Coordinates of C-alpha atoms in Angstrom, one line a residue:
X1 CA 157.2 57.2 57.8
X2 CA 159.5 59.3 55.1
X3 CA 158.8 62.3 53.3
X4 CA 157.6 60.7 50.2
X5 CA 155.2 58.7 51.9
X6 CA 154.0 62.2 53.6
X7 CA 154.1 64.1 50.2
X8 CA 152.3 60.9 48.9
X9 CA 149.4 61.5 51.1
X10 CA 149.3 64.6 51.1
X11 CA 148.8 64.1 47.1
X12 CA 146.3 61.5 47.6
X13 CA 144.2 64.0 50.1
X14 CA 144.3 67.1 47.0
X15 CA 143.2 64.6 44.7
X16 CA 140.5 63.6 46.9
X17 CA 139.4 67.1 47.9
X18 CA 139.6 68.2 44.4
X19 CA 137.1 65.3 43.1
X20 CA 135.1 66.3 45.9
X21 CA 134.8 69.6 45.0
X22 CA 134.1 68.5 41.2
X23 CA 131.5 66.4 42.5
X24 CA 129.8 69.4 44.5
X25 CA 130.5 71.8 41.4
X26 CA 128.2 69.1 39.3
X27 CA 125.4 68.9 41.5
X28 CA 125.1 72.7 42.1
X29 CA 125.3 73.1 38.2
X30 CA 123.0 70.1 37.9
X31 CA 120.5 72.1 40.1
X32 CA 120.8 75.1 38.9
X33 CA 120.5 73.3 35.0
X34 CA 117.2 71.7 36.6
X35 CA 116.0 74.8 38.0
X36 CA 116.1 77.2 34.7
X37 CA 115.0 74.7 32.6
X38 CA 112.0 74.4 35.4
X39 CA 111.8 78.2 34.9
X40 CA 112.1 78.5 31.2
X41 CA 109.2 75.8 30.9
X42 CA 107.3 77.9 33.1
X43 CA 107.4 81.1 30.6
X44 CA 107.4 79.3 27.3
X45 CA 103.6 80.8 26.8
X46 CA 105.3 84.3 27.2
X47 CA 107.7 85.6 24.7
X48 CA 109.6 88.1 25.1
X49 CA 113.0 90.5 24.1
X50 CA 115.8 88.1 23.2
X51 CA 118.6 87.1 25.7
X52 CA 122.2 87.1 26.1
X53 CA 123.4 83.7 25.9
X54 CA 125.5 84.5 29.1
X55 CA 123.9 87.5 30.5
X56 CA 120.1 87.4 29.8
X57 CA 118.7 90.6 30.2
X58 CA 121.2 91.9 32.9
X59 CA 123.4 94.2 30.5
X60 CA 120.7 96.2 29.2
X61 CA 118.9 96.2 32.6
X62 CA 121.9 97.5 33.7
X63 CA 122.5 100.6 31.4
X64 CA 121.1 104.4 32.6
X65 CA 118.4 104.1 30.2
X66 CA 117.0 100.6 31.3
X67 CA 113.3 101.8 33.1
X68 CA 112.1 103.4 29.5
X69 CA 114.0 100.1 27.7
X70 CA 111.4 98.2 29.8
X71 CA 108.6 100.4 28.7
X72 CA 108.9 100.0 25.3
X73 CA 109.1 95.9 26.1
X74 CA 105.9 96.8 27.6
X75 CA 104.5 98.1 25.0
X76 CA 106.1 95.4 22.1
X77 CA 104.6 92.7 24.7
X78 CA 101.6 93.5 26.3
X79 CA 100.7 92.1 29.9
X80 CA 104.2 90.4 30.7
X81 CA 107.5 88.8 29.2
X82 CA 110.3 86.7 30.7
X83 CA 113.6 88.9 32.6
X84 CA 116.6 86.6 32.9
X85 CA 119.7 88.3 35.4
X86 CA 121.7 85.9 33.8
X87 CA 121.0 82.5 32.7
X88 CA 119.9 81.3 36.4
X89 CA 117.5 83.7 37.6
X90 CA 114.5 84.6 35.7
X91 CA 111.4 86.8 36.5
X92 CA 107.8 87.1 34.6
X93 CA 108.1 90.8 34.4
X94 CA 103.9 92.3 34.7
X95 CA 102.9 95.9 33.8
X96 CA 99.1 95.5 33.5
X97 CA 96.5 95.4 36.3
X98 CA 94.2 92.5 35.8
X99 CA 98.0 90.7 36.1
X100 CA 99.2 93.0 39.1
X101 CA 95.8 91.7 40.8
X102 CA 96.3 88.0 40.1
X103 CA 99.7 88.2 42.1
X104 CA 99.0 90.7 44.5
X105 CA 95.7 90.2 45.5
X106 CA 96.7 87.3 47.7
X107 CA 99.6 86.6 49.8
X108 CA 102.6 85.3 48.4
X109 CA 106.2 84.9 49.6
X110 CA 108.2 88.6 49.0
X111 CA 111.6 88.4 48.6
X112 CA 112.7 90.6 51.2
X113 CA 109.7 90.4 53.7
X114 CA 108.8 87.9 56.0
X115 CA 106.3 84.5 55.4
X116 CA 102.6 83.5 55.8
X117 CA 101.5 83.2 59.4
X118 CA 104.2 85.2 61.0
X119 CA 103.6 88.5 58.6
X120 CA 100.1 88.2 59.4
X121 CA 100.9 88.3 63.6
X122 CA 103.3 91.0 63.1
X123 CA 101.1 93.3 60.3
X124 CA 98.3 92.8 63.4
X125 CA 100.7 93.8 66.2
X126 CA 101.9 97.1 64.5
X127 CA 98.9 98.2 62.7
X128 CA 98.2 99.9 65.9
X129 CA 101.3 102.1 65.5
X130 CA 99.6 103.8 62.3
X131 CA 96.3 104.9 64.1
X132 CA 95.1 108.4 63.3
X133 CA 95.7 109.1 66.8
X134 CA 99.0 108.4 66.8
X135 CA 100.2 109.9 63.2
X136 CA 98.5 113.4 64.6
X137 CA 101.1 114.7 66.9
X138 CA 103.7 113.4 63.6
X139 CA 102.4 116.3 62.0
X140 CA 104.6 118.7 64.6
X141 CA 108.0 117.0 64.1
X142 CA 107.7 117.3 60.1
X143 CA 107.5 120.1 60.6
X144 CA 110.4 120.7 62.5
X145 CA 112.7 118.8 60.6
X146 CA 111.3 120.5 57.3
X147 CA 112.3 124.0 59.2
X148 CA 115.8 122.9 59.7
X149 CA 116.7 122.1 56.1
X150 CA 115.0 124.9 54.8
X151 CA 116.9 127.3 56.3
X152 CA 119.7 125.3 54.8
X153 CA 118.2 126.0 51.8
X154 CA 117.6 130.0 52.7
X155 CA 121.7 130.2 52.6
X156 CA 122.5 128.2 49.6
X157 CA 119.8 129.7 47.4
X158 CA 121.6 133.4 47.8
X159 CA 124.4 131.8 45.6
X160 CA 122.1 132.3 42.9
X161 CA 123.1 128.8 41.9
X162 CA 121.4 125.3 41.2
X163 CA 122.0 122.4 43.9
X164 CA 121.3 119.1 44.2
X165 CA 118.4 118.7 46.6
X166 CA 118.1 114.7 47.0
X167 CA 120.9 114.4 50.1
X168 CA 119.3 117.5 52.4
X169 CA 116.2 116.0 51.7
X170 CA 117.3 112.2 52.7
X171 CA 118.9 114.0 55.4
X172 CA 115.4 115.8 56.5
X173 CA 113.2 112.3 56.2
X174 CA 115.9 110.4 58.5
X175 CA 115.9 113.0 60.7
X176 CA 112.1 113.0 61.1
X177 CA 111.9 109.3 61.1
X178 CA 114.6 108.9 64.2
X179 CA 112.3 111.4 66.0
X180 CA 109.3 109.2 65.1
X181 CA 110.7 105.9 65.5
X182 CA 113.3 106.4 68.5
X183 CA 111.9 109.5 69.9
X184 CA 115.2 111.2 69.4
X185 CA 115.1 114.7 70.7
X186 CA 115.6 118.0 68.8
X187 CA 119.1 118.0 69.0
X188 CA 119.3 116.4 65.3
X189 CA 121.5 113.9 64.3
X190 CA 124.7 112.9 66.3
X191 CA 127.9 111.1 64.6
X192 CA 126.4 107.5 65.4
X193 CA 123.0 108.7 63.6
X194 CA 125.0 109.8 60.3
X195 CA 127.1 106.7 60.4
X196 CA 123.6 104.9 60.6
X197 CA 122.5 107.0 57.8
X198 CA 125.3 106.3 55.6
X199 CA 124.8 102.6 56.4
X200 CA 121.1 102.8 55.2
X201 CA 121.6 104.3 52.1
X202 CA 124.8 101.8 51.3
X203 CA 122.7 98.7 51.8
X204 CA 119.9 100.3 49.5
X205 CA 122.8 100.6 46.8
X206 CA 124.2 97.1 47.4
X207 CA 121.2 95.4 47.7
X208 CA 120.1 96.5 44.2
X209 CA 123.2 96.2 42.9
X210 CA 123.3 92.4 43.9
X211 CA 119.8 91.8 42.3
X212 CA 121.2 93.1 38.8
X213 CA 124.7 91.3 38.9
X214 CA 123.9 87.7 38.5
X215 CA 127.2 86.3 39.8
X216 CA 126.2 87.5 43.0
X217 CA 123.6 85.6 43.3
X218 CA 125.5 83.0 44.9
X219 CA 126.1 83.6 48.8
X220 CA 129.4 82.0 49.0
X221 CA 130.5 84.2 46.1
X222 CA 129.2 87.0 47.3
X223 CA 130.5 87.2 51.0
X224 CA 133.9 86.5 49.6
X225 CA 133.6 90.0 47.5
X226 CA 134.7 93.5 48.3
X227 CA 130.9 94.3 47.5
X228 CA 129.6 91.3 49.7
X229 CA 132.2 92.3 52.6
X230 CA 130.7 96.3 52.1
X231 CA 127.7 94.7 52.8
X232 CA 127.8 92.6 56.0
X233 CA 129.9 96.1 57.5
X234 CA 126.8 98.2 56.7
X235 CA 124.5 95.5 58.2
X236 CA 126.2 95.4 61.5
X237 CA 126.3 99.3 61.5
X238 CA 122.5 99.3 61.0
X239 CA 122.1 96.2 63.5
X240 CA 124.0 97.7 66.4
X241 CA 122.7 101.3 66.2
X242 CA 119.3 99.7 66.3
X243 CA 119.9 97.5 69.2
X244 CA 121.7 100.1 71.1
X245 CA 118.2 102.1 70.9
X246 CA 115.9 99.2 72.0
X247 CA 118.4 98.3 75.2
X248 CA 118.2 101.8 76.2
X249 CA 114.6 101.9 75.5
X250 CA 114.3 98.6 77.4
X251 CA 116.3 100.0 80.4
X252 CA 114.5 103.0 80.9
X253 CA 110.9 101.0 80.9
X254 CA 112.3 99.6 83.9
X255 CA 112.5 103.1 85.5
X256 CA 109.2 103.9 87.0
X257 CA 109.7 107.5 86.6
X258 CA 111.2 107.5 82.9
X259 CA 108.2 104.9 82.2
X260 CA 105.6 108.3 83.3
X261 CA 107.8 110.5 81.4
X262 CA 107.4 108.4 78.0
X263 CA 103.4 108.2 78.8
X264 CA 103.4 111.6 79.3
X265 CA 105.1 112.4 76.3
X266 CA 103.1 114.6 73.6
X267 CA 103.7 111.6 71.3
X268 CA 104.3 107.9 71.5
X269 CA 107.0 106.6 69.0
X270 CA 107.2 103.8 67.1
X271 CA 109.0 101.9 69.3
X272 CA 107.5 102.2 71.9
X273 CA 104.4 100.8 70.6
X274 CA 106.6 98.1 69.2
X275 CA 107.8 97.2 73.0
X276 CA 103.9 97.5 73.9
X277 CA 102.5 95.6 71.7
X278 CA 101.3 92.2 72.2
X279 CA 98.7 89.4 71.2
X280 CA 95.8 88.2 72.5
X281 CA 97.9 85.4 74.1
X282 CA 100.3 88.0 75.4
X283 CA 102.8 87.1 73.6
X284 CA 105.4 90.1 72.9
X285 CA 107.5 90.7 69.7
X286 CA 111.2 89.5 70.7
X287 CA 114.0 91.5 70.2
X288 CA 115.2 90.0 67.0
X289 CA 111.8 90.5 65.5
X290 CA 111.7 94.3 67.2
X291 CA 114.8 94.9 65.0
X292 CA 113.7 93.7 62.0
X293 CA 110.3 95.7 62.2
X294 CA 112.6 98.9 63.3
X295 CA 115.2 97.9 60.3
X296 CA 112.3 97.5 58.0
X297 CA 110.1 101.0 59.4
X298 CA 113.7 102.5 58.9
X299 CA 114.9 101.5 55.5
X300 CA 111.5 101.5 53.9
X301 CA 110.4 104.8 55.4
X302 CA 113.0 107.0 54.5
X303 CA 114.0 106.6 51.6
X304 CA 110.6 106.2 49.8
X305 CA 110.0 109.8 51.2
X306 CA 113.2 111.2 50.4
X307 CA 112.7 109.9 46.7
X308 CA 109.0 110.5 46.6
X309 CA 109.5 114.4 47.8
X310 CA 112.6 115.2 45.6
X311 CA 110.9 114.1 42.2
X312 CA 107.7 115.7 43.4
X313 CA 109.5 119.2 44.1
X314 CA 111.3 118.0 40.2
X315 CA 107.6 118.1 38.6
X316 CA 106.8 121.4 40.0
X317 CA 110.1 123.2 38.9
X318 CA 109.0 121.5 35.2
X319 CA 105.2 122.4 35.5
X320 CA 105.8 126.5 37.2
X321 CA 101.5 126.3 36.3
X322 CA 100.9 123.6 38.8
X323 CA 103.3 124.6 41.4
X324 CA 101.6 128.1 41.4
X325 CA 98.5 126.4 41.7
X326 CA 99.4 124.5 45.1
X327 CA 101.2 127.4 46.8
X328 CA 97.9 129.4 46.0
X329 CA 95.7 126.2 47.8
X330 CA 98.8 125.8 51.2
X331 CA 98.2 129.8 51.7
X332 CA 94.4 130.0 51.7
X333 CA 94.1 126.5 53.7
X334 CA 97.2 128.2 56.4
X335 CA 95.2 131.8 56.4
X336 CA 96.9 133.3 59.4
X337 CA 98.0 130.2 61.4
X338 CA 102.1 130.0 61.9
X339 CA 101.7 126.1 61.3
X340 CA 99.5 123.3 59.4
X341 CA 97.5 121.4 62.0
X342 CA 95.8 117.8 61.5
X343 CA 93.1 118.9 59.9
X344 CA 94.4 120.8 57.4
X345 CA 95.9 117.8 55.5
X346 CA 92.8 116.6 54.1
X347 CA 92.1 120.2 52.3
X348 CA 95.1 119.8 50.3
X349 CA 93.0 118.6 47.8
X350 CA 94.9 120.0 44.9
X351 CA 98.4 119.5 46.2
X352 CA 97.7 115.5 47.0
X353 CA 96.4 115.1 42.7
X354 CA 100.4 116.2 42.3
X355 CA 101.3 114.3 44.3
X356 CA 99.6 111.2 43.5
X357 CA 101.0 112.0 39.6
X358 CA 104.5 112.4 40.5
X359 CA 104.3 109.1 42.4
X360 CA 102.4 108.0 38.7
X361 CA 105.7 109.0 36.9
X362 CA 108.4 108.5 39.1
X363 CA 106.9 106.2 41.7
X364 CA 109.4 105.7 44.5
X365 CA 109.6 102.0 44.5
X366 CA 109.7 101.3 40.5
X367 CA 110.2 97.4 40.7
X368 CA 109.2 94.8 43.4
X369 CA 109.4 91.2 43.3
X370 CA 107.4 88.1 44.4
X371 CA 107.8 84.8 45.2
X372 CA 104.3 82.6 43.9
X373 CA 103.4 80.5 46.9
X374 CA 100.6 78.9 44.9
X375 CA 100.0 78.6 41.2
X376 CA 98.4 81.5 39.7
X377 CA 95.9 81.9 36.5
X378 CA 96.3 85.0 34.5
X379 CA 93.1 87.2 32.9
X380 CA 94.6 85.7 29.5
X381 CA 94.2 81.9 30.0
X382 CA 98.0 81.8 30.6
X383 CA 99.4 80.9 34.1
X384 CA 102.9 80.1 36.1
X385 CA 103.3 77.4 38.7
X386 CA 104.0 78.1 42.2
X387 CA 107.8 78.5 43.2
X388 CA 107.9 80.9 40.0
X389 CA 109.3 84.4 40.4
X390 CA 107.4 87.8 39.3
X391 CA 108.9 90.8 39.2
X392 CA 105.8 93.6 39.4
X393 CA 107.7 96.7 37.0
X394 CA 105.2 99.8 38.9
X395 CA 107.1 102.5 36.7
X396 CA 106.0 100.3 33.5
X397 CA 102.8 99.9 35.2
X398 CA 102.2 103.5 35.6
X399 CA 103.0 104.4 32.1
X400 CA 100.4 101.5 30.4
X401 CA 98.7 103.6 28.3
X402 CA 95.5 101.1 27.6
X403 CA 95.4 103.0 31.5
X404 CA 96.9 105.9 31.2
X405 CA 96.2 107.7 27.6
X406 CA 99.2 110.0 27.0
X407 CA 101.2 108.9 29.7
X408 CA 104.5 111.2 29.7
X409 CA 101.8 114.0 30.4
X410 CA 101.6 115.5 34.2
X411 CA 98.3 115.5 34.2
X412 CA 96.9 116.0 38.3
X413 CA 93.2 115.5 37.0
X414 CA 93.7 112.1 36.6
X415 CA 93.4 111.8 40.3
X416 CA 90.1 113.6 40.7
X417 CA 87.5 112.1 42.0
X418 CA 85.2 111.9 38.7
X419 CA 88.5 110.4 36.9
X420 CA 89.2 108.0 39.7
X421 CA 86.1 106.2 40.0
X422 CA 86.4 104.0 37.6
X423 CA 89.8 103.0 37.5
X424 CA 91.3 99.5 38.1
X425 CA 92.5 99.7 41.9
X426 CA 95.8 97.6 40.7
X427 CA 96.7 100.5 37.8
X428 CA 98.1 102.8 40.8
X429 CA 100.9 101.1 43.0
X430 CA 103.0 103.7 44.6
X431 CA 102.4 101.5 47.9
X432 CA 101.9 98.2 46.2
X433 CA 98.2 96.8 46.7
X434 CA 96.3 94.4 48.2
X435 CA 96.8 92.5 52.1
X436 CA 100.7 93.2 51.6
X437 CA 100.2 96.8 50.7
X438 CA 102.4 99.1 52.5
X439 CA 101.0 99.8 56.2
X440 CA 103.0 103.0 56.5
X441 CA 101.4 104.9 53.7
X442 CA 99.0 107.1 55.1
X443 CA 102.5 108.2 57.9
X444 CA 103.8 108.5 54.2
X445 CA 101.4 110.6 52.5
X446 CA 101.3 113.3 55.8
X447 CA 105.1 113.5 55.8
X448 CA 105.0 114.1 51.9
X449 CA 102.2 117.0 52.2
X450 CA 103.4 119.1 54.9
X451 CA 106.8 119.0 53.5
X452 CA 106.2 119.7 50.3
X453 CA 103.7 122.6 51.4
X454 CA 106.3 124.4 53.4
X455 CA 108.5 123.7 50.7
X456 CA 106.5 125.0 48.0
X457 CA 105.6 128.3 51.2
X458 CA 108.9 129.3 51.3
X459 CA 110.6 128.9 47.8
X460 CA 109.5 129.2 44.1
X461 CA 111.5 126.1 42.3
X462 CA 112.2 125.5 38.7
X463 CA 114.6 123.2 36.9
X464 CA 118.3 123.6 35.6
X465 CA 118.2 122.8 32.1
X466 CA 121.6 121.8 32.1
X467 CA 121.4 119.3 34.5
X468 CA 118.8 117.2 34.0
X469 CA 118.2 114.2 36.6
X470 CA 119.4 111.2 34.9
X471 CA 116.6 108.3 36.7
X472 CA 118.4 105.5 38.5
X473 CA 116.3 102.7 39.3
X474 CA 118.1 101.1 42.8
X475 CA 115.8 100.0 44.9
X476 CA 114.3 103.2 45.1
X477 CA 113.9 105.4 42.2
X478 CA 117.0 108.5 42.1
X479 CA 119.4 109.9 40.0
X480 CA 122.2 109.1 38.8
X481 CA 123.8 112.7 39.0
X482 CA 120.6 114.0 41.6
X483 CA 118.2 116.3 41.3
X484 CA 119.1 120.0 40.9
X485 CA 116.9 122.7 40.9
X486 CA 116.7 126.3 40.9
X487 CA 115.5 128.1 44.2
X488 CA 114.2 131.6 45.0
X489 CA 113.0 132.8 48.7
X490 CA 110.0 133.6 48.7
X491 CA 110.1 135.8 52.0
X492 CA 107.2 134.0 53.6
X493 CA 105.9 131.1 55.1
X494 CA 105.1 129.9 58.7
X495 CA 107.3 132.0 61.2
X496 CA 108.3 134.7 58.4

């Protein structure tokens, strides 16, 4: 056998891999040909802005400006249009509540959740974990945490200068939540913690980020990118610092004396009620499935607070009026108690109306998407088959003024009683709405009123007109160059 018959085969085999991989290239295209044109027919009854010939909508989705681009789509087509990420992956974007309540009012696959019957098993295993009697001793460790980064804050206001608040307060809600969740102790967070933390808030970036850029949409493509690569290290950060905790957890249940010690505890965390829990058949989460409830608690907990208090502590530096307003409320509901007890959260009455309207104008999730696992009929007469994609736009949502009339206007009265009545219960969806609403968001909602009352205790805010947050719509809502504001001590507050 000579060389040329070698070289000869070896040309033989490139040829034939090479038609092979022409042949595989076709089919994909074929099916991803077959799948828009699916799509397309599937929004033909819904026009909307026109689209890139390579990019769709992706280009001007992807400029600073793109959350008020899509409110003026809203408002030049009302109910929904079509979003294409390119020219394979299109959305029927919604903005209107009798459409928010056709989707969401059932289940329905969402793209970064779990399915059907095993959602439903898992939201009934951990709704236990979000009792009142188990969110009351919460109320303690916010506190705590709070503490700590405001007397950060107590140093770097004497500088007399502005500074971005959005990190110390991401830095607050982890801390808070690995207390919660892990039961870590007062010491704060250790190396492995921040290296969790810094994992966290890269996959939030990436993920996003590989929503808007349509050539990621392909795994293979993806992995083999500096991006995709970034991503699977961040993962395996997240993965092992959460599996490290439920080992040790694990280990120490098997101790009959640490076993007391956790019972005895002045608080159960989250995981422990995780290991605990169990159905009527006794069955037991398993430890893949306890990580992805932990990654989930984790990823969607903190960084829906740390976005939810910094643009709330924003809209009182812009509206002095209403901040005074609910300092006056925290001091006459703290009288002369050093701390805010259980009770106390429900007579914040004035302080939760902001906070509901900040979450109205920079809500902390401002886009989520859905997969229809059934065919769906709109108010309108129009409808999408199932296998379609929505893509429910809550920042567009919350500015519909059929809803809202003047809606750039804080306004807190919207959320009185009197005003809320009669509202559609799909118009306000901080914590999206219906069975797949958010199970976390009354744990949310405490967190967010006794930090932003000590905040607003210890330190008058207002804004720095020269630096005005630029909104950033990742997965959560930020800024693009963060939120600084002005701060001046106060003197006072719990323990002063």
């Amino acid at each position: 056998m000579g060389p040329s018959f070698l070289s000869l085969s070896f040309c033989r085999l490139g040829l034939w891999a090479c038609g092979v991989i022409l042949v595989l290239g076709f089919l994909k295209l074929s099916r991803l040909l077959l799948r828009r044109q699916k799509l397309a027919r599937a929004m033909d009854n819904f026009p909307g802005p026109p689209t890139h010939w390579l990019f769709g909508h992706a280009l001007e989705i992807q400029q600073t400006g793109s959350l008020d681009k899509v409110v003026s789509w809203a408002h030049q087509f009302p109910y929904a249009h079509p979003l294409w990420l390119g020219q394979f992956l299109g959305f029927l974007n919604i903005y209107e509540p009798d459409y928010a309540k056709a989707v969401y009012s059932r289940g329905g696959k969402g793209l970064l959740v779990l399915e059907g019957p095993k959602w439903f098993q898992h939201r009934k295993l951990l709704t236990p974990g979000f009792h009142y009697d188990v969110l009351k001793p919460y109320v303690a460790v916010f506190t705590k945490s709070t503490h700590a980064m405001l007397d950060k804050w107590e140093k770097k206001a004497q500088e007399n200068k502005s500074f971005d608040i959005f990190s110390d307060v991401g830095h607050m809600a982890l801390d808070t939540l690995m207390k919660c969740t892990f039961g870590k102790g007062d010491s704060g967070l250790d190396d492995r913690d921040n290296s969790y933390y810094l994992a966290v808030s890269d996959l939030t970036l990436l993920a996003q980020q590989r929503i808007e850029s349509f050539q990621y949409h392909n795994d293979f493509i993806y992995w083999l990118t500096p991006h995709g690569r970034r991503f699977l290290r961040a993962c395996q950060i997240a993965h092992d610092h959460t599996d490290q905790v439920i080992r040790k957890r694990k280990a120490a249940l098997q101790d009959k004396k640490e076993q007391e010690k956790i019972q005895n505890r002045r608080h159960l965390d989250f995981l422990d009620i995780l290991l605990g829990a169990q159905d009527e058949s006794g069955i037991k989460l398993s430890d893949a499935d306890l990580r992805a409830e932990v990654d989930t608690f984790m990823f969607e907990g903190h960084d829906t607070t740390t976005s939810g208090i910094s643009w709330f502590l924003y809209c009182m530096a812009l509206y002095p009026e209403h901040q005074q307003r609910c300092r006056e409320e925290v001091l006459e509901i703290l009288g002369d108690q050093d701390s805010f007890q259980w009770d106390d959260l429900s007579k914040m009455t004035y302080l939760t109306m902001c906070i509901k309207e900040s979450f109205r104008l920079y809500p902390p999730v401002p886009q989520v998407y859905r997969q229809l696992s059934k065919p769906v009929n709109f108010v309108d007469g129009r409808s999408l088959p199932a296998g379609s994609l929505i893509s429910l736009h809550i920042y567009a949502l919350h500015r519909n003024s059929v809803v809202w009339p003047d809606p750039e206007v804080f306004d807190p009265q919207r959320f009185s009683p009197e005003n809320s009545s009669g509202r559609h219960p799909f118009a306000f969806m901080p914590f999206s709405a219906g069975p797949r609403n958010c199970i976390g968001q009354q744990f949310a909602m405490n967190e967010m009123k006794v930090v932003t009352a000590l905040c607003l205790l210890r330190f008058e805010f207002s804004v720095d007109p020269l630096q005005p947050p630029i909104k950033l719509p990742q997965l959560i809502l930020r800024s693009k160059n963060g939120i600084h504001l002005h701060l001046k001590s106060l003197g006072r507050g719990p323990g002063k």
